[in-house]
mmCIF file of C-alpha atoms in Angstrom:
data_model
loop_
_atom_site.group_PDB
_atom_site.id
_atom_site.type_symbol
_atom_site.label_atom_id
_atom_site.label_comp_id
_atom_site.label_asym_id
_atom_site.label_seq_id
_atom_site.Cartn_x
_atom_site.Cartn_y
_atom_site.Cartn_z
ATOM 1 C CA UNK V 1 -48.852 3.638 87.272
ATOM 2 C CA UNK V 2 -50.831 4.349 84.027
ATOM 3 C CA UNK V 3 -50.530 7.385 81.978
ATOM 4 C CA UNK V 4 -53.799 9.125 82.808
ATOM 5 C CA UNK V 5 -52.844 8.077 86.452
ATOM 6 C CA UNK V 6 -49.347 9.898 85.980
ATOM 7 C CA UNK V 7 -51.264 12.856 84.849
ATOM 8 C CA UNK V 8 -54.131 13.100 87.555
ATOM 9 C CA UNK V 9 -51.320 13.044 90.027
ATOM 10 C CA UNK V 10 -50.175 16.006 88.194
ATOM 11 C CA UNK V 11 -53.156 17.829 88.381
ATOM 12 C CA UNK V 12 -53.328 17.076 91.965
ATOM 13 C CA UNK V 13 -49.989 18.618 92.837
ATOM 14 C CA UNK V 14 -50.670 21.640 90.844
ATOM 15 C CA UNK V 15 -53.888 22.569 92.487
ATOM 16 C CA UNK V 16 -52.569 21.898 96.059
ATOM 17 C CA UNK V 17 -49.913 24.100 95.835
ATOM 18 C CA UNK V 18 -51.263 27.511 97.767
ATOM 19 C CA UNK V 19 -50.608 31.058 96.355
ATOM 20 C CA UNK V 20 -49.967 34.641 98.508
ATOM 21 C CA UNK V 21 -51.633 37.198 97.266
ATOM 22 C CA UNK V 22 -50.487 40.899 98.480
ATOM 23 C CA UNK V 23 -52.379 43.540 98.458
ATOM 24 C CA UNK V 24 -51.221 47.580 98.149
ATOM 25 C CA UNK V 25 -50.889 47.580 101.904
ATOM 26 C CA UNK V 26 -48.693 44.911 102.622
ATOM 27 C CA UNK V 27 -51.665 42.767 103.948
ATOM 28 C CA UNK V 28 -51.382 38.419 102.731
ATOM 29 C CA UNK V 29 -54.017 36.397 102.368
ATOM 30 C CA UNK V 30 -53.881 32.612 101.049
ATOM 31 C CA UNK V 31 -55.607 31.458 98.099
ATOM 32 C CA UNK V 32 -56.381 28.249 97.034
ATOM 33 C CA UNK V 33 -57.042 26.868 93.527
ATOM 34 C CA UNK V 34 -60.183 25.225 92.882
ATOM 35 C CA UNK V 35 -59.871 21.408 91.885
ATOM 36 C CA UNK V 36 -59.407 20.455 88.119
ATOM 37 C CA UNK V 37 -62.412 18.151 88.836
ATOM 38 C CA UNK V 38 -64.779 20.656 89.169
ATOM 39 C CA UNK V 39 -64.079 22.143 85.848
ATOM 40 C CA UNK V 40 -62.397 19.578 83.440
ATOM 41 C CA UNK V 41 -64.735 16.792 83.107
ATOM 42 C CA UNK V 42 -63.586 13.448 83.804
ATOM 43 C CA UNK V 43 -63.844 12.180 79.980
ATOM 44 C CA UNK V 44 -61.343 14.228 79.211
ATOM 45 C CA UNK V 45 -58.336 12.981 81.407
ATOM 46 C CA UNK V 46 -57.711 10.045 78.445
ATOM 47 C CA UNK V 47 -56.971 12.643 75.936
ATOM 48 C CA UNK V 48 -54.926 14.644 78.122
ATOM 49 C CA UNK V 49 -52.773 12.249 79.028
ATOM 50 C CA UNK V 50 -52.383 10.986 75.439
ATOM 51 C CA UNK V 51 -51.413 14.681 74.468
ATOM 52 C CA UNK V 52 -48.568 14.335 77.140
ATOM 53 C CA UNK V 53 -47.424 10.825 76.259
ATOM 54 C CA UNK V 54 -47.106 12.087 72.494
ATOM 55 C CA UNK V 55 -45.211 15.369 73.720
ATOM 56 C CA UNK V 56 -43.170 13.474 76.093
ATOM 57 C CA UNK V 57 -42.315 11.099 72.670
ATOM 58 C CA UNK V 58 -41.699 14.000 70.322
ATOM 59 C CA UNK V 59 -39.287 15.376 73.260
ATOM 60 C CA UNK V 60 -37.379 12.156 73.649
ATOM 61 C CA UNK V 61 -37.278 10.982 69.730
ATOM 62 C CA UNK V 62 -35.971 14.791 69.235
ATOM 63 C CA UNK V 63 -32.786 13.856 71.653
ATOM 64 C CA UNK V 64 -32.217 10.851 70.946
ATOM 65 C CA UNK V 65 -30.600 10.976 67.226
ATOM 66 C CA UNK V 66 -28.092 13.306 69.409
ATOM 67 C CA UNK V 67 -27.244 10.551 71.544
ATOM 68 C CA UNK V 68 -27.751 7.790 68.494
ATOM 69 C CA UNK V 69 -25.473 9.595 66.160
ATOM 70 C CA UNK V 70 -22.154 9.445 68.458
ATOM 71 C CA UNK V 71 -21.407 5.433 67.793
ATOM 72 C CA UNK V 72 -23.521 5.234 64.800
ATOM 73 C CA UNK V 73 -21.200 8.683 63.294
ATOM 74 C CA UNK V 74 -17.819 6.259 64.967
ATOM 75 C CA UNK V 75 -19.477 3.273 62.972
ATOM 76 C CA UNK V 76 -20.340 4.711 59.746
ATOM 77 C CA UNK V 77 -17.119 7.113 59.960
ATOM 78 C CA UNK V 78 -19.129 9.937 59.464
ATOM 79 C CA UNK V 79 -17.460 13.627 59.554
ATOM 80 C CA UNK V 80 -18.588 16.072 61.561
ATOM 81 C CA UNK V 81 -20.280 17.981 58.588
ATOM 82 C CA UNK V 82 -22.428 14.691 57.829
ATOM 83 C CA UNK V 83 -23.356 14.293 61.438
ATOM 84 C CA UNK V 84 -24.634 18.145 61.321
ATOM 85 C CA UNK V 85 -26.219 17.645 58.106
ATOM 86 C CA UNK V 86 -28.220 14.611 59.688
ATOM 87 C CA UNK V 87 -29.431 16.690 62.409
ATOM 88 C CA UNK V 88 -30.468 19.409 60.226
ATOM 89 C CA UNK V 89 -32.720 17.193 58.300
ATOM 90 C CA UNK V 90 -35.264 16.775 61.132
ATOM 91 C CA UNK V 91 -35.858 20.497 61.423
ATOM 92 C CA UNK V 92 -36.344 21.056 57.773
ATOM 93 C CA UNK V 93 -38.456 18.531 57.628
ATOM 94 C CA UNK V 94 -40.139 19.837 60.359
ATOM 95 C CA UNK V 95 -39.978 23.653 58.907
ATOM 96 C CA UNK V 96 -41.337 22.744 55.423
ATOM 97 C CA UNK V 97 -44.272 20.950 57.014
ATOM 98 C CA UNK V 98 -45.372 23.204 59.989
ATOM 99 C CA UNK V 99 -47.522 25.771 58.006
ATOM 100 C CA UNK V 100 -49.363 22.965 55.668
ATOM 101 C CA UNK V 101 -50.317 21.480 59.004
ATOM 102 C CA UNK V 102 -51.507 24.598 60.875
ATOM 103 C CA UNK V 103 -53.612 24.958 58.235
ATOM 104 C CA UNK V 104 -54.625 21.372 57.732
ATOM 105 C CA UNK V 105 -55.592 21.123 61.351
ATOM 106 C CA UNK V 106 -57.982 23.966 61.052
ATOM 107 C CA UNK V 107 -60.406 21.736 58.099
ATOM 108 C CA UNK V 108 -58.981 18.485 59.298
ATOM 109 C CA UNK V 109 -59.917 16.188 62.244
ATOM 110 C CA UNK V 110 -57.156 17.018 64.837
ATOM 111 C CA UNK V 111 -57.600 13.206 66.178
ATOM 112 C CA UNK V 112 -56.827 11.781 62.248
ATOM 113 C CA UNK V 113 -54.101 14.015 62.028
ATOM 114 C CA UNK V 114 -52.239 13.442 65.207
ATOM 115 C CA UNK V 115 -52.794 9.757 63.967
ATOM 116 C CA UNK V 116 -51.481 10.138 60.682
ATOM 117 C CA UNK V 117 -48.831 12.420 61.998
ATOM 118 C CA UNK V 118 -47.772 9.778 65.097
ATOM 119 C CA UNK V 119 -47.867 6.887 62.283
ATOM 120 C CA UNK V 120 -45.947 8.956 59.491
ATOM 121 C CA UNK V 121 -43.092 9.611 62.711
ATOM 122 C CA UNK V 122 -43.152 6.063 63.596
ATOM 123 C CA UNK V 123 -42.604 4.614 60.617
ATOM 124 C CA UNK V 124 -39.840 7.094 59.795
ATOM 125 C CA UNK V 125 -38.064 6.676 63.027
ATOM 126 C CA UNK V 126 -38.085 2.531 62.529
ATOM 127 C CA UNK V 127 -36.341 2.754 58.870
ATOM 128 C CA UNK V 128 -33.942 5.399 60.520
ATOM 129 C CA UNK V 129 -31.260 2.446 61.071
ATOM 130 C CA UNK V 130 -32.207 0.984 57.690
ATOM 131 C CA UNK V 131 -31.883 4.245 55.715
ATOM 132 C CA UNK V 132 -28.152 4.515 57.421
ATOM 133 C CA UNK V 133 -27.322 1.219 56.545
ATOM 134 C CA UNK V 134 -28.224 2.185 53.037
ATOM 135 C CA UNK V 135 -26.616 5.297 52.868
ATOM 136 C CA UNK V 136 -23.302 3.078 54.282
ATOM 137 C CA UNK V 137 -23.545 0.824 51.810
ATOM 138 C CA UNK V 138 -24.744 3.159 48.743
ATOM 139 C CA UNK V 139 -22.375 5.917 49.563
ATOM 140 C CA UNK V 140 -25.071 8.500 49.590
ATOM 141 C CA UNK V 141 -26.192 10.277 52.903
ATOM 142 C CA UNK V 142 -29.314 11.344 51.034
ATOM 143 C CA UNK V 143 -31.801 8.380 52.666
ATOM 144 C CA UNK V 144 -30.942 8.697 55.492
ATOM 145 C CA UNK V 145 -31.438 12.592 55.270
ATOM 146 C CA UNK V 146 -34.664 11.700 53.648
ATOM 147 C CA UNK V 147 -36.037 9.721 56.662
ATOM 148 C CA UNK V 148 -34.738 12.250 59.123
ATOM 149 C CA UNK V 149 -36.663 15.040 56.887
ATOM 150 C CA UNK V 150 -39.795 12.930 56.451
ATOM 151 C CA UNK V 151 -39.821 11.753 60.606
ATOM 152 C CA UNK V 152 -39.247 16.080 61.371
ATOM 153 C CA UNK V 153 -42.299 16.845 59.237
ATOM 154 C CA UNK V 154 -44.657 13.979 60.615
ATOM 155 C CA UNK V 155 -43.043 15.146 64.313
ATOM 156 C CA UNK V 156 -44.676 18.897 63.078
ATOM 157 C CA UNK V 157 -48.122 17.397 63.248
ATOM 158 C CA UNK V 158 -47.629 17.385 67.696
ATOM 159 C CA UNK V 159 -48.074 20.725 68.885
ATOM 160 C CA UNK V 160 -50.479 22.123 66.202
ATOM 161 C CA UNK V 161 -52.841 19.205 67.128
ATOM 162 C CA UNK V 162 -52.170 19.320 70.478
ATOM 163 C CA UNK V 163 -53.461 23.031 70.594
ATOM 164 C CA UNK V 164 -56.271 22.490 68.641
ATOM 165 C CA UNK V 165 -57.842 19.178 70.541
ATOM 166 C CA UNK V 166 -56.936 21.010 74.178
ATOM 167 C CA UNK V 167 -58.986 24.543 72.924
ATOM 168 C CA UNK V 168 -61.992 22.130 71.892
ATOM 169 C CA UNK V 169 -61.749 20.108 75.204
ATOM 170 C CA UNK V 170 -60.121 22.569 77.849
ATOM 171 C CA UNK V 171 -62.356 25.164 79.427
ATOM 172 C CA UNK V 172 -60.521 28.897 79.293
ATOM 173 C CA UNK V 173 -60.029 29.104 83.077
ATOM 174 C CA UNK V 174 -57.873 25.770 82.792
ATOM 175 C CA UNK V 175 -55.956 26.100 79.518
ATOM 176 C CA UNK V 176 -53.135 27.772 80.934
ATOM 177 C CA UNK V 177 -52.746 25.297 83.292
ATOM 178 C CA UNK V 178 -53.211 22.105 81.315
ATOM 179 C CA UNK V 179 -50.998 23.653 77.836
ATOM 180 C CA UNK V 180 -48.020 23.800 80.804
ATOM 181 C CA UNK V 181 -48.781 20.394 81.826
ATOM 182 C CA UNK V 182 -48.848 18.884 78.567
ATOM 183 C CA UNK V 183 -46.140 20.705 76.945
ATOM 184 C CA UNK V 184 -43.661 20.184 80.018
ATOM 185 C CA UNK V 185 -41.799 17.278 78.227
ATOM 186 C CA UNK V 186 -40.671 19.615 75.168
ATOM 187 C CA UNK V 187 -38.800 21.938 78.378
ATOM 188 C CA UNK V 188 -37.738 19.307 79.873
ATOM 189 C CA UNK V 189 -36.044 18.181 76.894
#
């Protein structure tokens, strides 16, 4: 099943699901949503499920260094104080760069910059295992702490552009619905 598939089916579950509203008195009465088709049009189901396919990325290349680190720290003999430094990396990376980019993405094309951004991530999360060969061999974690940095501020570009391409291509009465969809990988994570 294809992405945009995946997230059709999503759409479908959420707007069968039937709500109780109760009244002052006591009294129930079932209401139903209206279907997503009616008010997102169908053009936009692409982008939507791109948006969740790069959340669902950011979520799992956020984990996985946690997992990664374990044989690489028994490998590299890395103390516990390098293993925490290597994790901190990502999120300053990612703190230094998340105000530039709100700002960016309100002159910038969202779509270039969620490019860049996935690119910039990419590239820094392939050299990850080259950077920690180099630090091994160079006896300085700083490369390695440098990639993690660079991948955490190139990982910043998600959720600004994310927000930014949904509020141009979402209308209001849906937003709720499709920022909880699209951002359920990060709280899954």
């Amino acid at each position: 099943m294809d992405t945009a598939a995946a997230t059709e089916n999503i759409f479908n579950i959420n707007n069968a699901i039937d709500e109780q509203q109760i009244d002052n008195e006591g009294n129930s009465e079932k209401l139903t949503t209206k279907s997503i088709d009616q008010s997102i049009p169908e053009e936009f189901i692409p982008i939507l499920a791109l948006c969740f396919l790069v959340a669902s990325l950011s979520a799992l290349d956020r984990i996985a260094m946690s997992i990664a680190i374990l044989p690489m720290a028994t490998e590299l003999d890395y103390t516990e104080t390098i293993k925490g430094q290597i994790g901190a990396a990502v999120s300053y990376g990612y703190g230094l760069a998340i105000l530039p980019i709100g700002l960016a993405v309100s002159v910038v094309s969202s779509r270039q910059l969620m490019l860049l951004g996935v690119s910039l991530w990419s590239f820094a999360t392939l050299c990850t295992p080259l950077m920690a060969e180099l630090s091994a061999t160079s006896m300085s974690i700083l490369p390695l702490l440098l990639i993690r940095a660079v991948m955490g501020g190139a990982e910043a570009v998600v959720l600004p552009t994310m927000q930014r391409l949904l509020a141009n291509w979402v209308p209001a009465e849906k937003k709720a619905t499709v920022l909880s969809i699209v951002r359920r990988p990060h709280h899954i994570s």
